[in-house]
Coordinates of C-alpha atoms and ligand atoms in Angstrom, one line a residue:
M1 CA 0.7 -8.8 -25.6
W2 CA 0.2 -5.1 -24.8
L3 CA 0.1 -6.0 -21.1
H4 CA 3.9 -6.6 -21.2
F5 CA 4.4 -3.0 -22.0
F6 CA 1.8 -1.5 -19.7
W7 CA 3.6 1.0 -17.4
R8 CA 2.5 0.9 -13.8
T9 CA 2.7 4.5 -12.8
V10 CA 3.8 4.5 -9.2
M11 CA 4.5 7.5 -7.0
K12 CA 7.2 7.5 -4.4
G13 CA 6.5 6.8 -0.7
L14 CA 7.8 9.0 2.1
Y15 CA 9.1 7.6 5.4
I16 CA 9.9 9.9 8.4
H17 CA 11.7 8.3 11.3
I18 CA 11.1 9.5 14.9
P19 CA 13.7 7.6 17.0
F20 CA 12.3 8.2 20.4
C21 CA 10.4 6.1 22.9
V22 CA 9.3 6.5 26.5
K23 CA 11.2 3.4 27.5
K24 CA 13.0 0.7 25.6
C25 CA 11.1 -2.6 25.3
E26 CA 13.1 -5.6 26.3
Y27 CA 13.2 -7.2 22.8
C28 CA 13.8 -4.0 20.8
D29 CA 16.8 -3.5 18.6
F30 CA 15.2 -0.8 16.5
L31 CA 16.9 2.6 16.2
S32 CA 15.2 4.3 19.1
F33 CA 16.2 6.0 22.3
S34 CA 14.5 6.8 25.6
G35 CA 15.2 9.8 27.8
C36 CA 16.0 12.1 24.9
E37 CA 13.1 14.6 25.3
N38 CA 15.6 17.5 25.3
Y39 CA 16.6 16.7 21.7
F40 CA 13.1 16.5 20.2
D41 CA 12.9 20.1 19.0
E42 CA 16.4 20.0 17.5
Y43 CA 15.7 16.7 15.9
I44 CA 12.6 18.1 14.2
S45 CA 14.6 21.0 13.0
A46 CA 17.0 18.5 11.4
L47 CA 14.1 16.6 9.8
L48 CA 12.7 19.9 8.3
R49 CA 16.2 20.7 6.9
E50 CA 16.4 17.2 5.3
M51 CA 12.9 17.6 3.9
E52 CA 13.9 20.8 2.1
K53 CA 16.6 18.8 0.2
H54 CA 13.8 16.9 -1.5
Q55 CA 11.5 19.9 -1.9
G56 CA 8.7 19.4 -4.4
T57 CA 8.9 15.6 -4.6
E58 CA 5.5 14.0 -5.1
F59 CA 4.3 11.3 -2.8
D60 CA 1.1 9.2 -2.5
T61 CA 2.1 7.6 0.8
V62 CA 3.6 9.1 4.0
F63 CA 4.5 7.0 7.0
I64 CA 5.7 8.5 10.2
G65 CA 7.3 5.6 12.1
G66 CA 9.6 5.0 14.9
G67 CA 10.4 4.6 17.7
T68 CA 7.2 6.1 19.0
P69 CA 6.2 9.2 17.0
S70 CA 3.4 9.8 19.5
V71 CA 5.9 10.7 22.2
L72 CA 6.2 14.0 20.5
S73 CA 4.1 16.8 22.0
Y74 CA 1.1 18.0 19.9
K75 CA 3.1 21.1 18.9
Q76 CA 5.9 19.0 17.7
I77 CA 3.5 16.7 15.8
E78 CA 2.2 19.9 14.1
R79 CA 5.7 21.0 13.2
V80 CA 6.4 17.6 11.5
C81 CA 3.1 17.6 9.6
D82 CA 3.4 21.2 8.6
G83 CA 7.0 20.5 7.3
I84 CA 5.7 17.6 5.2
K85 CA 2.9 19.6 3.7
H86 CA 5.2 22.6 3.1
S87 CA 8.0 20.6 1.4
F88 CA 6.2 18.1 -0.7
K89 CA 3.5 17.6 -3.3
L90 CA 1.0 15.2 -1.8
S91 CA -1.4 13.2 -3.9
P92 CA -5.1 13.7 -3.5
N93 CA -5.3 9.9 -2.7
L94 CA -2.7 10.1 -0.1
E95 CA -2.4 7.4 2.5
W96 CA -0.8 9.1 5.6
T97 CA 0.1 6.8 8.4
M98 CA 1.4 7.6 11.9
E99 CA 2.5 5.0 14.4
I100 CA 1.4 5.5 17.9
N101 CA 1.7 3.6 21.1
P102 CA -1.0 3.3 23.8
G103 CA 0.0 5.4 26.8
T104 CA 1.4 8.3 24.7
I105 CA -1.7 9.8 23.2
T106 CA -3.8 12.8 24.2
E107 CA -6.8 14.6 22.7
E108 CA -4.5 17.4 21.5
K109 CA -2.2 15.0 19.8
I110 CA -5.1 13.3 18.1
Q111 CA -6.3 16.7 16.9
A112 CA -2.8 17.6 15.7
M113 CA -2.6 14.4 13.7
K114 CA -6.0 14.9 12.1
D115 CA -5.4 18.6 11.3
G116 CA -2.0 17.6 10.0
G117 CA -3.4 15.2 7.4
V118 CA -2.8 11.8 9.1
N119 CA -5.6 9.5 7.8
R120 CA -4.3 6.1 9.0
V121 CA -3.0 5.1 12.4
S122 CA -0.9 2.1 13.3
V123 CA -1.2 1.2 17.0
G124 CA 1.5 -0.9 18.7
V125 CA -0.7 -3.1 20.8
Q126 CA 1.3 -6.3 20.7
S127 CA -1.0 -8.2 23.2
F128 CA -4.2 -7.9 25.1
N129 CA -2.7 -9.8 28.0
D130 CA -1.1 -7.8 30.8
N131 CA 1.4 -10.4 31.9
E132 CA 2.8 -10.7 28.4
L133 CA 3.0 -6.9 28.0
E134 CA 4.8 -6.6 31.3
A135 CA 7.2 -9.4 30.5
V136 CA 8.5 -7.5 27.4
G137 CA 8.6 -4.1 29.1
R138 CA 5.8 -2.4 27.2
I139 CA 4.7 0.8 28.9
H140 CA 0.9 0.1 28.4
R141 CA -1.6 -2.5 29.5
S142 CA -4.4 -4.2 27.7
K143 CA -7.1 -1.7 28.8
S144 CA -5.1 1.2 27.6
A145 CA -4.5 -0.4 24.2
Y146 CA -8.3 -1.1 23.9
D147 CA -9.2 2.4 25.0
T148 CA -6.6 4.0 22.6
V149 CA -8.1 2.3 19.5
T150 CA -11.6 3.2 20.7
V151 CA -10.7 6.9 21.2
L152 CA -9.0 7.0 17.8
H153 CA -12.1 5.6 16.2
N154 CA -14.4 8.0 18.0
A155 CA -12.2 10.8 16.9
G156 CA -13.0 9.9 13.3
F157 CA -10.1 7.6 12.2
S158 CA -11.6 5.0 10.0
N159 CA -8.4 3.3 9.0
I160 CA -6.8 1.9 12.1
S161 CA -4.2 -0.9 12.1
I162 CA -2.9 -2.7 15.1
D163 CA 0.2 -4.9 15.7
L164 CA 0.1 -8.1 17.7
M165 CA 3.0 -10.3 18.6
E166 CA 3.2 -14.1 18.7
S167 CA 5.6 -16.1 20.8
L168 CA 5.7 -13.6 23.7
P169 CA 6.9 -14.8 27.1
Y170 CA 4.0 -16.5 29.1
Q171 CA 1.9 -16.6 25.9
T172 CA -0.2 -19.7 25.4
D173 CA -2.3 -20.7 22.5
D174 CA -5.4 -19.6 24.4
S175 CA -3.9 -16.2 25.5
F176 CA -2.9 -15.5 21.9
K177 CA -6.4 -16.4 20.7
H178 CA -7.8 -14.1 23.3
S179 CA -5.7 -11.2 21.9
L180 CA -7.0 -12.0 18.4
E181 CA -10.6 -12.0 19.7
V182 CA -10.2 -8.7 21.4
A183 CA -8.6 -7.3 18.3
M184 CA -11.6 -8.5 16.2
S185 CA -14.0 -6.7 18.7
L186 CA -12.4 -3.4 17.9
P187 CA -13.1 -1.1 14.9
I188 CA -9.9 -1.8 13.0
S189 CA -9.3 -2.5 9.3
H190 CA -5.8 -3.9 9.3
I191 CA -3.7 -6.1 11.6
S192 CA -0.1 -7.2 11.5
V193 CA 1.0 -10.3 13.5
Y194 CA 4.7 -10.7 13.9
S195 CA 6.6 -13.3 15.9
L196 CA 8.9 -12.2 18.6
I197 CA 12.5 -12.3 17.4
I198 CA 15.2 -12.6 20.0
E199 CA 17.9 -10.2 18.9
D200 CA 21.5 -10.3 20.2
G201 CA 22.2 -7.6 22.7
T202 CA 18.7 -7.1 23.9
P203 CA 17.7 -7.6 27.6
I204 CA 15.3 -10.3 26.6
K205 CA 18.0 -12.4 24.9
E206 CA 19.7 -12.9 28.3
K207 CA 16.5 -14.2 29.8
Y208 CA 16.1 -16.7 27.0
D209 CA 19.8 -17.7 27.3
N210 CA 19.4 -18.2 31.0
G211 CA 16.3 -20.3 30.6
I212 CA 13.9 -17.8 32.3
Y213 CA 11.7 -17.9 29.2
A214 CA 11.5 -20.6 26.6
L215 CA 10.5 -20.3 22.9
P216 CA 7.5 -22.2 21.6
D217 CA 8.3 -25.2 19.4
E218 CA 8.1 -24.8 15.6
D219 CA 5.0 -27.0 15.2
S220 CA 2.9 -25.0 17.6
D221 CA 4.1 -21.8 16.0
R222 CA 3.0 -23.1 12.6
D223 CA -0.4 -24.2 13.9
L224 CA -1.0 -20.9 15.5
Y225 CA 0.0 -19.1 12.3
K226 CA -2.6 -21.2 10.4
Y227 CA -5.2 -20.6 13.0
T228 CA -4.5 -16.9 12.8
G229 CA -5.0 -16.8 9.0
E230 CA -8.3 -18.8 9.2
Y231 CA -9.7 -16.9 12.2
L232 CA -8.9 -13.5 10.7
K233 CA -10.4 -14.6 7.3
Q234 CA -13.6 -15.6 9.1
N235 CA -13.7 -12.0 10.4
G236 CA -13.2 -10.4 7.0
F237 CA -9.4 -9.9 7.1
S238 CA -7.4 -11.5 4.2
R239 CA -3.8 -12.2 4.4
Y240 CA -2.0 -10.1 1.7
E241 CA 1.5 -10.5 3.1
I242 CA 3.1 -13.1 5.2
S243 CA 2.4 -11.2 8.5
N244 CA -0.2 -8.7 7.3
Y245 CA -4.0 -9.0 7.1
A246 CA -6.6 -6.4 6.0
K247 CA -10.2 -5.8 5.1
A248 CA -10.6 -5.4 1.4
G249 CA -9.1 -2.1 0.3
F250 CA -7.3 -1.4 3.5
E251 CA -3.9 -3.0 2.6
S252 CA -1.0 -0.7 3.6
K253 CA -0.2 1.1 0.4
H254 CA 3.1 2.3 1.9
N255 CA 4.4 -1.1 3.0
L256 CA 3.4 -2.5 -0.4
K257 CA 5.9 -0.1 -1.9
Y258 CA 8.7 -2.0 0.0
W259 CA 7.4 -5.4 -1.1
N260 CA 6.9 -4.2 -4.7
C261 CA 10.5 -2.7 -4.7
D262 CA 9.0 0.7 -5.6
E263 CA 10.8 3.9 -4.8
Y264 CA 10.7 5.7 -1.4
I265 CA 12.6 8.4 0.4
G266 CA 13.4 8.0 4.0
I267 CA 14.0 11.0 6.2
G268 CA 15.5 11.0 9.7
L269 CA 18.0 9.2 11.7
G270 CA 19.1 5.9 10.1
A271 CA 16.4 6.2 7.4
H272 CA 16.9 4.4 4.1
S273 CA 15.9 5.6 0.6
Y274 CA 15.6 3.7 -2.6
I275 CA 15.7 5.9 -5.7
D276 CA 16.9 5.2 -9.3
G277 CA 18.3 1.8 -8.3
V278 CA 20.4 3.3 -5.5
R279 CA 19.8 2.5 -1.8
S280 CA 21.1 5.2 0.5
Y281 CA 21.5 5.2 4.3
N282 CA 21.3 8.0 6.7
T283 CA 23.6 8.3 9.7
S284 CA 22.5 6.4 12.8
V285 CA 24.4 8.8 15.2
L286 CA 21.9 11.2 16.7
G287 CA 24.4 14.0 17.3
E288 CA 25.6 13.8 13.7
Y289 CA 22.1 13.9 12.4
I290 CA 21.1 16.9 14.5
S291 CA 24.2 18.7 13.4
G292 CA 23.2 18.3 9.7
V293 CA 24.9 15.0 8.5
T294 CA 22.4 12.9 6.6
T295 CA 23.4 10.3 4.0
V296 CA 26.5 8.4 5.0
D297 CA 26.4 5.4 2.6
E298 CA 25.1 4.3 -0.8
N299 CA 24.7 1.0 -2.5
I300 CA 24.1 0.9 -6.3
L301 CA 22.1 -2.2 -7.0
T302 CA 23.1 -4.3 -10.0
K303 CA 20.4 -5.8 -12.2
N304 CA 21.0 -9.2 -10.4
D305 CA 20.5 -7.5 -7.0
K306 CA 17.3 -5.9 -8.2
M307 CA 15.9 -9.1 -9.7
G308 CA 16.7 -11.1 -6.5
E309 CA 15.1 -8.5 -4.3
F310 CA 12.0 -8.2 -6.5
M311 CA 11.5 -12.0 -6.3
M312 CA 12.3 -12.2 -2.6
L313 CA 10.1 -9.4 -1.4
G314 CA 7.4 -10.2 -4.0
L315 CA 7.1 -13.7 -2.6
R316 CA 6.1 -12.2 0.8
K317 CA 2.9 -11.1 -0.8
T318 CA -0.1 -13.5 -1.1
E319 CA -0.5 -12.5 -4.8
G320 CA 3.2 -13.2 -5.3
V321 CA 5.4 -12.1 -8.2
D322 CA 3.7 -11.0 -11.4
K323 CA 5.6 -12.5 -14.3
N324 CA 4.7 -9.7 -16.7
E325 CA 5.8 -7.0 -14.2
F326 CA 9.0 -8.9 -13.7
Y327 CA 9.5 -8.9 -17.5
R328 CA 8.7 -5.2 -17.8
R329 CA 11.3 -4.3 -15.2
F330 CA 14.1 -6.7 -16.3
D331 CA 13.4 -7.8 -19.9
V332 CA 13.4 -11.5 -18.9
Y333 CA 10.8 -13.7 -17.2
P334 CA 11.6 -15.3 -13.8
D335 CA 11.9 -18.7 -15.3
G336 CA 14.6 -17.4 -17.6
I337 CA 16.7 -16.9 -14.5
W338 CA 15.6 -19.4 -11.9
K339 CA 14.0 -22.3 -13.9
S340 CA 15.4 -25.1 -11.9
Q341 CA 14.5 -23.5 -8.5
L342 CA 11.0 -22.7 -9.7
D343 CA 10.4 -26.2 -11.1
K344 CA 11.7 -27.7 -7.9
F345 CA 9.6 -25.6 -5.5
I346 CA 6.5 -26.1 -7.6
A347 CA 7.0 -29.9 -7.8
L348 CA 7.4 -29.9 -4.0
K349 CA 4.2 -27.8 -3.7
L350 CA 6.1 -25.1 -1.9
M351 CA 5.3 -22.6 -4.6
K352 CA 2.5 -22.3 -7.2
E353 CA 2.1 -20.6 -10.6
E354 CA -1.3 -19.1 -10.8
N355 CA -2.9 -16.1 -12.6
G356 CA 0.4 -15.2 -14.2
A357 CA 2.2 -15.0 -10.9
Y358 CA 4.5 -17.1 -8.7
S359 CA 3.6 -17.3 -5.1
L360 CA 4.3 -19.4 -2.0
T361 CA 1.8 -22.1 -0.9
Q362 CA 0.9 -22.5 2.8
R363 CA 3.7 -25.1 3.1
G364 CA 6.1 -22.7 1.4
I365 CA 5.3 -20.0 3.9
D366 CA 6.4 -22.3 6.7
I367 CA 9.9 -22.3 5.3
S368 CA 9.7 -19.0 3.4
N369 CA 13.2 -17.8 4.5
L370 CA 14.8 -20.9 3.0
I371 CA 13.0 -20.5 -0.3
M372 CA 13.6 -16.8 -0.6
C373 CA 17.4 -17.3 -0.1
E374 CA 17.5 -19.4 -3.3
F375 CA 16.5 -16.3 -5.4
L376 CA 19.2 -14.0 -4.0
Ligands
SF4_401 S1 8.0 1.1 21.4 FE1 8.7 0.1 19.6 S2 10.5 1.2 19.0 FE2 10.1 1.8 21.1 S3 11.3 0.5 22.3 FE3 9.3 -0.5 22.1 S4 9.5 -1.9 20.4 FE4 11.2 -0.4 20.3

C-alpha cells in the first residue's frame, strides 16, 4: 500500500505570545498581566530578538495570541507584524490569525493588522449576555462584541472566529442559546465553545467555593453540548474538534497543528515550541524575558510519549486518528500498542473505527478525558 509511505509535507506553525490585557478576567489563569503598558515596547524588542534566532524558518500559519494582542497600539502591532515578515519565510497560503478582544480595537489597529498580513481574526466574545460578561469581569458588553465583529467584516476580514463560553455564572440554557443565535447572525466562519473551568487561585474560584455561584450539573452540560453541535450544524458549522466548529474550509490550520502533533515555534513569554521531538519552554518571568532570557526548559519526548500524545490529541478531532499516519510516524499501528483499550472502547460504543481512523463517538466525547488518559 503506497499510502503507508505517503509523506505528508507539513510546514511549521508560528505562535507569538502577547501577555498583556486591559484587566484580568475573574476566571483567567493564562500568562497575562494588566497594567504593564510601560513594558510593551521593551517586550516587543525582546520578541524581535527572539524572532532573529529563528531567522529564515518557513511557516504556513502564524498565530498572535495572548493575553490580548489588540491592547498594543497600532504602531506596536506594525512592529510585531514587520518583525515577523522580516524574520521568516511565509508561505503564499499563509493563515495568519490575531486574537482580539472587543473594547480594544480601533480603525488604525484594524488597518495595521490588514497591512501587516493578518487574514484571520479570533474575537474573544464569550457571551452575548451582559450579566454573564460582567460576572466574569470581561471589559466589554454584548453590543461591543457584536459591533466589533461587524466592523472587522466591513473592513474586509472574511475569516472571523469567535469564542463563546458555556457554564458561565447566571447562564441559563436559554441565555446560552441566545448567545449562539446572535453568533449565527454575524458574518463569522468559525466558532469555539469552551466550558468555563474553575482554576485554583482565580478570583472566581472563591465565589464558587463560597456558594455565590453554582456550576451546572453534568447532564444539562451534556445536553447543551449536544444542542450546540446540532444547532451549529443546521447553520452550516461542522464540529471538527471537541470544542471547535467551522464552515467548510475554515477550520483553524494553526490549531490543527497542535492536534496533529506537527511542529511549531512559540515566541514570547512562556511560549512553548515543538521541534524534532523536543518540547521547549520559554521563561514565564517578564523581567527575565525582556532582559533576553528565552528558553529555560526542554523535554525530549520518547517514542512512547509521542505515540500517546498523537493518540490523545488526535482523538480530539472529529476525524480522529488516521491509522496509516500513525504507522508512518511510529512504524506500528495503534492496535499494535493499545489493542485491549481499543477493543473495549469500541465494544462500549465510546469509540469507532471508520474510514481507516479511530475516533470518539458522541458518548465517548462525554467522557473524553477518561478515554484519552488510557492512551498516555
Ligand atoms: S482577556 Fe483573556 S487572557 Fe486576558 S485576562 Fe481575560 S481571559 Fe485572560
